[in-house]
C-alpha positions as a LaTeX table, in Angstrom:
\begin{tabular}{lrrr}
\hline
Residue & $x$ (\AA) & $y$ (\AA) & $z$ (\AA) \\
\hline
Unk1 & $-66.93$ & $-10.48$ & 76.54 \\
Unk2 & $-65.02$ & $-8.48$ & 79.35 \\
Unk3 & $-66.93$ & $-5.94$ & 81.83 \\
Unk4 & $-65.98$ & $-3.02$ & 79.64 \\
Unk5 & $-65.38$ & $-2.53$ & 76.19 \\
Unk6 & $-62.98$ & $-2.28$ & 74.01 \\
Unk7 & $-62.02$ & 1.12 & 71.91 \\
Unk8 & $-61.95$ & 0.49 & 68.15 \\
Unk9 & $-61.10$ & 3.31 & 66.08 \\
Unk10 & $-61.94$ & 3.54 & 62.27 \\
Unk11 & $-58.48$ & 5.18 & 61.48 \\
Unk12 & $-57.66$ & 7.51 & 58.28 \\
Unk13 & $-54.40$ & 7.00 & 58.43 \\
Unk14 & $-52.85$ & 10.35 & 56.17 \\
Unk15 & $-54.38$ & 13.12 & 58.29 \\
Unk16 & $-53.86$ & 10.72 & 62.13 \\
Unk17 & $-57.69$ & 10.84 & 62.08 \\
Unk18 & $-59.34$ & 8.44 & 64.51 \\
Unk19 & $-62.90$ & 8.24 & 64.43 \\
Unk20 & $-64.54$ & 6.21 & 67.47 \\
Unk21 & $-67.38$ & 4.58 & 66.15 \\
Unk22 & $-66.88$ & 1.28 & 65.45 \\
Unk23 & $-65.40$ & $-2.18$ & 66.43 \\
Unk24 & $-62.57$ & $-2.30$ & 64.85 \\
Unk25 & $-59.70$ & $-1.48$ & 66.73 \\
Unk26 & $-59.50$ & $-2.75$ & 70.08 \\
Unk27 & $-58.78$ & $-0.57$ & 72.96 \\
Unk28 & $-59.49$ & 2.74 & 75.21 \\
Unk29 & $-56.15$ & 5.11 & 73.65 \\
Unk30 & $-56.10$ & 7.18 & 76.47 \\
Unk31 & $-52.97$ & 9.68 & 77.77 \\
Unk32 & $-49.45$ & 10.97 & 79.32 \\
Unk33 & $-45.92$ & 10.17 & 81.47 \\
Unk34 & $-42.72$ & 8.95 & 80.22 \\
Unk35 & $-41.50$ & 5.97 & 82.23 \\
Unk36 & $-40.00$ & 5.98 & 84.72 \\
Unk37 & $-40.22$ & 3.57 & 88.21 \\
Unk38 & $-40.88$ & 4.86 & 91.89 \\
Unk39 & $-40.47$ & 2.82 & 94.36 \\
Unk40 & $-42.99$ & 4.62 & 96.19 \\
Unk41 & $-45.65$ & 3.80 & 94.11 \\
Unk42 & $-48.85$ & 0.95 & 94.84 \\
Unk43 & $-47.90$ & $-1.29$ & 92.58 \\
Unk44 & $-44.55$ & $-1.75$ & 93.14 \\
Unk45 & $-45.31$ & $-2.08$ & 96.72 \\
Unk46 & $-47.89$ & $-4.75$ & 96.16 \\
Unk47 & $-44.63$ & $-6.34$ & 94.60 \\
Unk48 & $-42.36$ & $-5.91$ & 96.83 \\
Unk49 & $-45.58$ & $-7.91$ & 99.50 \\
Unk50 & $-46.04$ & $-10.04$ & 97.44 \\
Unk51 & $-42.78$ & $-11.18$ & 96.75 \\
Unk52 & $-41.25$ & $-11.38$ & 100.28 \\
Unk53 & $-44.16$ & $-13.23$ & 102.32 \\
Unk54 & $-45.75$ & $-14.83$ & 98.76 \\
Unk55 & $-49.43$ & $-13.77$ & 99.87 \\
Unk56 & $-52.65$ & $-13.77$ & 97.81 \\
Unk57 & $-53.14$ & $-10.69$ & 95.33 \\
Unk58 & $-55.48$ & $-9.35$ & 97.49 \\
Unk59 & $-53.15$ & $-9.36$ & 100.56 \\
Unk60 & $-50.95$ & $-7.92$ & 98.60 \\
Unk61 & $-52.62$ & $-5.32$ & 97.72 \\
Unk62 & $-53.96$ & $-4.90$ & 101.01 \\
Unk63 & $-50.56$ & $-4.94$ & 103.05 \\
Unk64 & $-49.05$ & $-2.52$ & 99.81 \\
Unk65 & $-51.96$ & 0.31 & 101.06 \\
Unk66 & $-53.58$ & $-0.19$ & 104.91 \\
Unk67 & $-56.37$ & 1.88 & 105.62 \\
Unk68 & $-54.34$ & 3.71 & 107.96 \\
Unk69 & $-51.70$ & 4.67 & 105.01 \\
Unk70 & $-54.22$ & 6.23 & 102.48 \\
Unk71 & $-52.54$ & 9.57 & 102.19 \\
Unk72 & $-48.47$ & 8.43 & 101.77 \\
Unk73 & $-48.58$ & 6.80 & 98.82 \\
Unk74 & $-50.11$ & 9.62 & 95.92 \\
Unk75 & $-50.49$ & 13.26 & 96.76 \\
Unk76 & $-54.32$ & 14.71 & 95.85 \\
Unk77 & $-54.25$ & 18.23 & 94.38 \\
Unk78 & $-58.09$ & 18.95 & 93.97 \\
Unk79 & $-57.41$ & 22.76 & 91.56 \\
Unk80 & $-54.83$ & 20.56 & 89.66 \\
Unk81 & $-56.74$ & 17.29 & 89.43 \\
Unk82 & $-60.85$ & 18.17 & 89.08 \\
Unk83 & $-62.45$ & 17.14 & 85.54 \\
Unk84 & $-65.04$ & 19.50 & 85.43 \\
Unk85 & $-68.42$ & 19.12 & 84.45 \\
Unk86 & $-70.36$ & 22.04 & 83.01 \\
Unk87 & $-69.31$ & 25.39 & 80.63 \\
Unk88 & $-67.84$ & 24.85 & 77.54 \\
Unk89 & $-67.31$ & 20.29 & 80.22 \\
Unk90 & $-71.13$ & 20.42 & 80.28 \\
Unk91 & $-72.20$ & 16.94 & 79.52 \\
Unk92 & $-74.73$ & 17.16 & 76.15 \\
Unk93 & $-75.49$ & 13.17 & 75.15 \\
Unk94 & $-74.51$ & 12.36 & 70.44 \\
Unk95 & $-76.35$ & 14.37 & 68.54 \\
Unk96 & $-77.15$ & 12.38 & 64.88 \\
Unk97 & $-74.00$ & 11.81 & 62.37 \\
Unk98 & $-72.37$ & 12.67 & 65.73 \\
Unk99 & $-70.48$ & 8.75 & 65.86 \\
Unk100 & $-69.03$ & 6.81 & 69.76 \\
Unk101 & $-67.80$ & 3.96 & 69.88 \\
Unk102 & $-67.87$ & 0.75 & 72.47 \\
Unk103 & $-64.60$ & 2.40 & 75.37 \\
Unk104 & $-66.97$ & 4.67 & 78.11 \\
Unk105 & $-63.96$ & 6.70 & 78.95 \\
Unk106 & $-64.19$ & 8.31 & 75.03 \\
Unk107 & $-67.63$ & 8.55 & 75.09 \\
Unk108 & $-67.60$ & 10.66 & 78.30 \\
Unk109 & $-64.66$ & 12.74 & 76.98 \\
Unk110 & $-67.09$ & 13.20 & 73.90 \\
Unk111 & $-70.07$ & 14.04 & 75.43 \\
Unk112 & $-68.32$ & 16.55 & 77.55 \\
Unk113 & $-65.81$ & 18.21 & 74.45 \\
Unk114 & $-62.81$ & 17.31 & 76.10 \\
Unk115 & $-62.07$ & 15.59 & 72.46 \\
Unk116 & $-64.08$ & 17.00 & 69.15 \\
Unk117 & $-67.85$ & 16.23 & 70.22 \\
Unk118 & $-68.82$ & 14.50 & 67.16 \\
Unk119 & $-66.50$ & 11.94 & 67.74 \\
Unk120 & $-63.54$ & 12.69 & 65.18 \\
Unk121 & $-60.45$ & 13.60 & 66.34 \\
Unk122 & $-56.42$ & 12.86 & 66.26 \\
Unk123 & $-54.24$ & 10.93 & 67.64 \\
Unk124 & $-52.63$ & 14.65 & 69.55 \\
Unk125 & $-56.06$ & 15.52 & 70.48 \\
Unk126 & $-56.93$ & 12.00 & 71.79 \\
Unk127 & $-53.44$ & 12.02 & 74.08 \\
Unk128 & $-54.64$ & 15.52 & 75.55 \\
Unk129 & $-58.06$ & 14.26 & 76.58 \\
Unk130 & $-57.23$ & 11.65 & 77.47 \\
Unk131 & $-54.78$ & 12.74 & 79.99 \\
Unk132 & $-56.52$ & 15.48 & 81.16 \\
Unk133 & $-59.68$ & 13.76 & 81.83 \\
Unk134 & $-57.93$ & 10.14 & 83.70 \\
Unk135 & $-54.34$ & 11.03 & 83.64 \\
Unk136 & $-52.80$ & 8.21 & 81.58 \\
Unk137 & $-49.43$ & 7.70 & 80.35 \\
Unk138 & $-48.99$ & 8.97 & 76.99 \\
Unk139 & $-46.23$ & 6.05 & 76.32 \\
Unk140 & $-49.62$ & 3.78 & 76.55 \\
Unk141 & $-51.74$ & 6.67 & 75.10 \\
Unk142 & $-49.63$ & 6.58 & 72.12 \\
Unk143 & $-49.71$ & 2.80 & 71.94 \\
Unk144 & $-52.88$ & 2.49 & 71.89 \\
Unk145 & $-53.76$ & 5.61 & 68.83 \\
Unk146 & $-50.55$ & 4.80 & 67.51 \\
Unk147 & $-51.87$ & 0.54 & 67.14 \\
Unk148 & $-56.22$ & 1.23 & 66.44 \\
Unk149 & $-54.73$ & 3.32 & 64.04 \\
Unk150 & $-53.20$ & 0.88 & 61.91 \\
Unk151 & $-55.07$ & $-1.67$ & 63.10 \\
Unk152 & $-58.80$ & 0.42 & 61.59 \\
Unk153 & $-56.76$ & 0.67 & 58.54 \\
Unk154 & $-56.09$ & $-2.86$ & 58.25 \\
Unk155 & $-60.04$ & $-3.19$ & 59.14 \\
Unk156 & $-62.31$ & $-1.28$ & 56.91 \\
Unk157 & $-64.97$ & $-2.19$ & 54.60 \\
Unk158 & $-64.70$ & $-5.90$ & 56.41 \\
Unk159 & $-67.26$ & $-7.92$ & 57.22 \\
Unk160 & $-66.70$ & $-9.97$ & 60.88 \\
Unk161 & $-69.35$ & $-13.27$ & 61.46 \\
Unk162 & $-68.48$ & $-16.15$ & 63.27 \\
Unk163 & $-67.99$ & $-19.65$ & 61.79 \\
Unk164 & $-71.41$ & $-20.16$ & 61.46 \\
Unk165 & $-72.62$ & $-16.94$ & 59.22 \\
Unk166 & $-74.25$ & $-15.63$ & 62.03 \\
Unk167 & $-73.63$ & $-11.31$ & 63.00 \\
Unk168 & $-72.58$ & $-11.91$ & 66.22 \\
Unk169 & $-74.68$ & $-9.52$ & 69.05 \\
Unk170 & $-72.72$ & $-5.57$ & 69.14 \\
Unk171 & $-69.84$ & $-5.24$ & 71.92 \\
Unk172 & $-70.20$ & $-1.70$ & 72.39 \\
Unk173 & $-73.50$ & $-1.88$ & 73.91 \\
Unk174 & $-73.18$ & $-2.41$ & 77.61 \\
Unk175 & $-74.28$ & $-6.07$ & 77.98 \\
Unk176 & $-76.91$ & $-4.95$ & 81.28 \\
Unk177 & $-76.37$ & $-9.31$ & 82.53 \\
Unk178 & $-72.64$ & $-8.38$ & 83.01 \\
Unk179 & $-72.66$ & $-5.42$ & 84.84 \\
Unk180 & $-75.16$ & $-6.31$ & 86.76 \\
Unk181 & $-73.21$ & $-9.80$ & 87.74 \\
Unk182 & $-69.34$ & $-6.48$ & 88.59 \\
Unk183 & $-72.59$ & $-4.65$ & 89.68 \\
Unk184 & $-73.41$ & $-7.26$ & 92.44 \\
Unk185 & $-69.87$ & $-7.66$ & 94.07 \\
Unk186 & $-70.59$ & $-4.99$ & 96.43 \\
Unk187 & $-74.39$ & $-6.10$ & 97.52 \\
Unk188 & $-72.71$ & $-7.10$ & 100.46 \\
Unk189 & $-71.69$ & $-3.51$ & 101.62 \\
Unk190 & $-74.03$ & $-1.73$ & 103.17 \\
Unk191 & $-72.29$ & 1.09 & 104.07 \\
Unk192 & $-71.82$ & 3.41 & 100.37 \\
Unk193 & $-68.96$ & 5.51 & 101.36 \\
Unk194 & $-67.82$ & 1.42 & 101.52 \\
Unk195 & $-67.99$ & 0.76 & 98.11 \\
Unk196 & $-65.28$ & $-0.45$ & 95.74 \\
Unk197 & $-64.50$ & $-1.86$ & 92.38 \\
Unk198 & $-60.55$ & $-2.17$ & 93.01 \\
Unk199 & $-58.62$ & $-4.31$ & 91.39 \\
Unk200 & $-59.19$ & $-7.36$ & 93.81 \\
Unk201 & $-62.12$ & $-7.25$ & 93.02 \\
Unk202 & $-61.99$ & $-6.60$ & 89.12 \\
Unk203 & $-59.66$ & $-9.35$ & 88.74 \\
Unk204 & $-62.39$ & $-12.07$ & 90.51 \\
Unk205 & $-65.02$ & $-10.92$ & 88.62 \\
Unk206 & $-62.39$ & $-11.46$ & 85.41 \\
Unk207 & $-61.87$ & $-15.20$ & 86.78 \\
Unk208 & $-65.31$ & $-15.64$ & 87.31 \\
Unk209 & $-66.38$ & $-14.32$ & 83.28 \\
Unk210 & $-62.71$ & $-16.06$ & 81.88 \\
Unk211 & $-64.21$ & $-19.87$ & 83.58 \\
Unk212 & $-68.14$ & $-18.97$ & 81.87 \\
Unk213 & $-66.43$ & $-18.07$ & 78.76 \\
Unk214 & $-64.72$ & $-21.29$ & 78.58 \\
Unk215 & $-68.00$ & $-22.59$ & 80.12 \\
Unk216 & $-70.75$ & $-21.83$ & 78.00 \\
Unk217 & $-68.69$ & $-20.69$ & 75.08 \\
Unk218 & $-67.41$ & $-23.61$ & 72.28 \\
Unk219 & $-65.57$ & $-21.16$ & 70.24 \\
Unk220 & $-63.73$ & $-19.15$ & 73.63 \\
Unk221 & $-60.13$ & $-17.62$ & 72.25 \\
Unk222 & $-57.88$ & $-16.32$ & 74.94 \\
Unk223 & $-55.15$ & $-14.74$ & 72.32 \\
Unk224 & $-52.15$ & $-13.92$ & 71.81 \\
Unk225 & $-52.75$ & $-10.37$ & 71.95 \\
Unk226 & $-56.11$ & $-10.48$ & 72.76 \\
Unk227 & $-56.01$ & $-12.79$ & 75.15 \\
Unk228 & $-52.91$ & $-11.53$ & 77.45 \\
Unk229 & $-53.46$ & $-7.48$ & 77.03 \\
Unk230 & $-56.53$ & $-6.24$ & 75.96 \\
Unk231 & $-58.92$ & $-8.18$ & 77.97 \\
Unk232 & $-57.15$ & $-7.55$ & 80.90 \\
Unk233 & $-56.63$ & $-3.58$ & 80.22 \\
Unk234 & $-60.93$ & $-3.88$ & 79.98 \\
Unk235 & $-61.48$ & $-5.18$ & 83.53 \\
Unk236 & $-57.32$ & $-3.13$ & 84.92 \\
Unk237 & $-59.03$ & 0.90 & 83.52 \\
Unk238 & $-62.15$ & 0.49 & 84.72 \\
Unk239 & $-60.75$ & 0.91 & 88.52 \\
Unk240 & $-57.91$ & 2.38 & 87.28 \\
Unk241 & $-59.14$ & 6.30 & 85.08 \\
Unk242 & $-62.53$ & 5.84 & 86.30 \\
Unk243 & $-62.00$ & 5.67 & 90.37 \\
Unk244 & $-62.68$ & 8.88 & 92.12 \\
Unk245 & $-60.18$ & 9.98 & 93.56 \\
Unk246 & $-59.36$ & 12.84 & 97.44 \\
Unk247 & $-57.47$ & 13.47 & 100.38 \\
Unk248 & $-58.65$ & 10.69 & 101.54 \\
Unk249 & $-58.40$ & 8.08 & 99.05 \\
Unk250 & $-55.63$ & 9.62 & 97.09 \\
Unk251 & $-55.48$ & 5.46 & 94.67 \\
Unk252 & $-59.61$ & 6.47 & 93.80 \\
Unk253 & $-62.11$ & 4.27 & 95.29 \\
Unk254 & $-64.90$ & 3.41 & 92.93 \\
Unk255 & $-68.54$ & 3.32 & 93.97 \\
Unk256 & $-71.89$ & 2.75 & 92.60 \\
Unk257 & $-73.31$ & 5.55 & 91.03 \\
Unk258 & $-69.41$ & 6.72 & 89.31 \\
Unk259 & $-69.49$ & 3.49 & 88.00 \\
Unk260 & $-73.40$ & 3.63 & 86.55 \\
Unk261 & $-71.86$ & 7.25 & 85.27 \\
Unk262 & $-69.42$ & 6.16 & 82.93 \\
Unk263 & $-71.28$ & 3.41 & 81.70 \\
Unk264 & $-73.98$ & 6.02 & 81.05 \\
Unk265 & $-76.72$ & 3.79 & 83.79 \\
Unk266 & $-79.76$ & 5.04 & 85.40 \\
Unk267 & $-82.46$ & 3.89 & 87.38 \\
Unk268 & $-82.35$ & 2.45 & 91.08 \\
Unk269 & $-81.13$ & $-0.92$ & 91.81 \\
Unk270 & $-83.77$ & $-2.98$ & 91.02 \\
Unk271 & $-84.09$ & $-0.84$ & 87.66 \\
Unk272 & $-81.25$ & $-0.27$ & 85.76 \\
Unk273 & $-81.22$ & 1.72 & 82.25 \\
Unk274 & $-78.85$ & 1.57 & 79.97 \\
Unk275 & $-79.09$ & 4.56 & 77.34 \\
Unk276 & $-76.11$ & 3.62 & 74.77 \\
Unk277 & $-73.83$ & 6.84 & 74.02 \\
Unk278 & $-74.40$ & 8.06 & 76.82 \\
Unk279 & $-72.29$ & 8.07 & 79.59 \\
Unk280 & $-70.36$ & 10.56 & 81.23 \\
Unk281 & $-67.92$ & 11.80 & 83.84 \\
Unk282 & $-70.36$ & 12.03 & 87.31 \\
Unk283 & $-69.78$ & 15.71 & 88.55 \\
Unk284 & $-67.36$ & 16.83 & 91.35 \\
Unk285 & $-64.62$ & 13.90 & 89.90 \\
Unk286 & $-61.44$ & 13.77 & 90.93 \\
Unk287 & $-58.58$ & 12.39 & 88.36 \\
Unk288 & $-55.38$ & 10.87 & 88.58 \\
Unk289 & $-52.56$ & 12.92 & 90.67 \\
Unk290 & $-49.94$ & 14.87 & 88.58 \\
Unk291 & $-46.85$ & 12.64 & 88.01 \\
Unk292 & $-49.19$ & 9.91 & 89.05 \\
Unk293 & $-50.03$ & 8.30 & 85.60 \\
Unk294 & $-50.79$ & 5.14 & 84.59 \\
Unk295 & $-48.86$ & 3.80 & 81.49 \\
Unk296 & $-46.37$ & 1.01 & 80.72 \\
Unk297 & $-44.59$ & 0.17 & 83.18 \\
Unk298 & $-47.74$ & 0.46 & 85.98 \\
Unk299 & $-50.16$ & $-1.44$ & 83.50 \\
Unk300 & $-47.18$ & $-4.18$ & 82.13 \\
Unk301 & $-46.65$ & $-4.90$ & 86.34 \\
Unk302 & $-49.71$ & $-5.06$ & 87.06 \\
Unk303 & $-50.48$ & $-7.56$ & 84.09 \\
Unk304 & $-47.60$ & $-9.80$ & 85.58 \\
Unk305 & $-48.98$ & $-9.28$ & 89.16 \\
Unk306 & $-52.11$ & $-10.46$ & 87.97 \\
Unk307 & $-50.53$ & $-13.25$ & 85.91 \\
Unk308 & $-49.00$ & $-13.70$ & 88.95 \\
Unk309 & $-52.13$ & $-14.91$ & 90.88 \\
Unk310 & $-54.03$ & $-16.42$ & 87.77 \\
Unk311 & $-51.38$ & $-17.86$ & 85.69 \\
Unk312 & $-54.52$ & $-19.21$ & 83.29 \\
Unk313 & $-54.05$ & $-16.01$ & 82.42 \\
Unk314 & $-51.18$ & $-16.01$ & 80.67 \\
Unk315 & $-52.86$ & $-20.10$ & 78.89 \\
Unk316 & $-53.21$ & $-19.33$ & 75.02 \\
Unk317 & $-55.34$ & $-21.15$ & 73.11 \\
Unk318 & $-59.11$ & $-22.08$ & 73.10 \\
Unk319 & $-61.60$ & $-23.56$ & 73.01 \\
Unk320 & $-62.11$ & $-26.53$ & 70.27 \\
Unk321 & $-65.77$ & $-25.93$ & 69.13 \\
Unk322 & $-67.46$ & $-27.74$ & 72.27 \\
Unk323 & $-67.58$ & $-26.00$ & 75.43 \\
Unk324 & $-65.17$ & $-26.74$ & 78.16 \\
Unk325 & $-62.71$ & $-27.40$ & 75.65 \\
Unk326 & $-59.94$ & $-25.42$ & 75.85 \\
Unk327 & $-56.97$ & $-26.19$ & 73.85 \\
Unk328 & $-53.71$ & $-24.27$ & 75.30 \\
Unk329 & $-51.00$ & $-22.81$ & 72.40 \\
Unk330 & $-47.26$ & $-23.84$ & 73.65 \\
Unk331 & $-45.28$ & $-20.76$ & 73.71 \\
Unk332 & $-42.23$ & $-21.91$ & 73.09 \\
Unk333 & $-43.55$ & $-22.54$ & 69.99 \\
Unk334 & $-45.76$ & $-20.02$ & 69.14 \\
Unk335 & $-42.72$ & $-17.61$ & 69.38 \\
Unk336 & $-40.26$ & $-20.04$ & 67.76 \\
Unk337 & $-38.48$ & $-20.07$ & 70.90 \\
Unk338 & $-37.81$ & $-16.36$ & 72.29 \\
Unk339 & $-40.11$ & $-16.92$ & 75.75 \\
Unk340 & $-41.82$ & $-19.70$ & 77.79 \\
Unk341 & $-43.61$ & $-20.34$ & 80.18 \\
Unk342 & $-41.25$ & $-20.07$ & 83.19 \\
Unk343 & $-39.11$ & $-16.38$ & 81.55 \\
Unk344 & $-42.67$ & $-15.10$ & 80.30 \\
Unk345 & $-42.75$ & $-12.92$ & 84.16 \\
Unk346 & $-38.86$ & $-12.56$ & 84.08 \\
Unk347 & $-37.22$ & $-8.79$ & 83.23 \\
Unk348 & $-39.67$ & $-6.96$ & 80.70 \\
Unk349 & $-40.48$ & $-10.49$ & 78.43 \\
Unk350 & $-43.73$ & $-10.28$ & 79.59 \\
Unk351 & $-43.90$ & $-6.17$ & 78.02 \\
Unk352 & $-41.97$ & $-7.05$ & 74.61 \\
Unk353 & $-44.48$ & $-10.56$ & 73.92 \\
Unk354 & $-47.90$ & $-8.09$ & 74.56 \\
Unk355 & $-46.02$ & $-5.72$ & 71.96 \\
Unk356 & $-44.81$ & $-8.56$ & 69.58 \\
Unk357 & $-48.23$ & $-10.08$ & 69.65 \\
Unk358 & $-49.56$ & $-6.96$ & 68.85 \\
Unk359 & $-48.37$ & $-7.09$ & 65.21 \\
Unk360 & $-47.53$ & $-10.67$ & 64.79 \\
Unk361 & $-50.84$ & $-11.06$ & 63.07 \\
Unk362 & $-50.05$ & $-8.25$ & 60.53 \\
Unk363 & $-48.71$ & $-7.63$ & 56.74 \\
Unk364 & $-44.73$ & $-7.75$ & 56.60 \\
Unk365 & $-44.35$ & $-4.39$ & 55.85 \\
Unk366 & $-47.96$ & $-3.03$ & 58.27 \\
Unk367 & $-45.76$ & $-5.18$ & 61.57 \\
Unk368 & $-42.68$ & $-3.81$ & 60.32 \\
Unk369 & $-43.28$ & $-0.74$ & 60.78 \\
Unk370 & $-45.47$ & $-0.80$ & 63.25 \\
Unk371 & $-43.01$ & $-2.28$ & 65.27 \\
Unk372 & $-39.65$ & 0.08 & 65.22 \\
Unk373 & $-42.82$ & 3.01 & 66.35 \\
Unk374 & $-43.91$ & 0.83 & 69.62 \\
Unk375 & $-40.64$ & $-0.22$ & 70.69 \\
Unk376 & $-39.70$ & 2.92 & 70.68 \\
Unk377 & $-42.17$ & 4.83 & 72.66 \\
Unk378 & $-42.78$ & 1.14 & 74.99 \\
Unk379 & $-38.63$ & 2.08 & 75.96 \\
Unk380 & $-37.29$ & $-1.10$ & 75.06 \\
Unk381 & $-35.73$ & $-3.43$ & 72.56 \\
Unk382 & $-37.27$ & $-6.62$ & 71.76 \\
Unk383 & $-36.48$ & $-9.44$ & 70.24 \\
Unk384 & $-38.67$ & $-10.28$ & 67.54 \\
Unk385 & $-40.55$ & $-13.93$ & 67.13 \\
Unk386 & $-42.48$ & $-13.67$ & 64.22 \\
Unk387 & $-41.60$ & $-13.95$ & 60.42 \\
Unk388 & $-44.78$ & $-11.66$ & 59.35 \\
Unk389 & $-47.50$ & $-12.12$ & 56.83 \\
\hline
\end{tabular}
């Protein structure tokens, strides 16, 4: 299981209502900004640093965002970016009949009244709420919400078991051993003001978890969509949406207490307590800057940057019933020759692959409709590599 649970939402398509109570859809839907390219953003500068110097992801990140340049990438506006946790947005834990799911961000939004406190909201409410709280791009939010709507309808009423017939451990509560692994990655930082669970650190954690899965889970699968898009989103979203923005850190700094708050963890380091459904927005917390929303373009660019540094993440396949038996699938065969390992990171190919993989296993009637919606939302036209089912 990845570091952050992926949002799942049970949805009534006829009313566009998403019920954030189960694990039926794979991600956290979130919200606003149209596709645009801005060469001044951090992600584009990281890309330039990697292209020019062939450096590691961590080195490129440092080159693109040196300590002396913290204030030049994004303009911090405390008035516009402040997220209220008082008054109508005071924290209220879920009560009987309220629904909470695997997405800490959506749970926190419900607990603070940025979406209905019962955890059931329309797509528009999710989009507006996640923009207000986190600053996710509307394009990305609509894609996630639309996909979650369709997929959860397809899964409604199905009982999921593993190959031996046992019900697996739930995938919506925080697994404390994994949270501890992540938390301890900053244990050597003695100055609390220097703690930061940023993208390079989270990527190193993802590498570790990927290797652990191959070494310990005989049924581990890195799927075409779940592995290429959902898994990285689970890690990238932690920093991109949970980090607290400030004048000193306009791109955000994610410290220990903020991380704990969003994951419903309390207590001292030697005695953590997890309270399911009690995710909360920290006090004195600021979202992403207006105009710096994290939408499809930044997500896809970062996805590609990380894949360049760690090509194993693009390996589609899985273990074959025993640990350490990871067997890959030929990408050209999977996509009927549309993409291969050499072309996947060219142009819009990775984004197109993600959008196509999202619908390739759905019934033809549903896949065709959703495919068009996703392409329109992403603002691109992709070659189709699947026939539908």
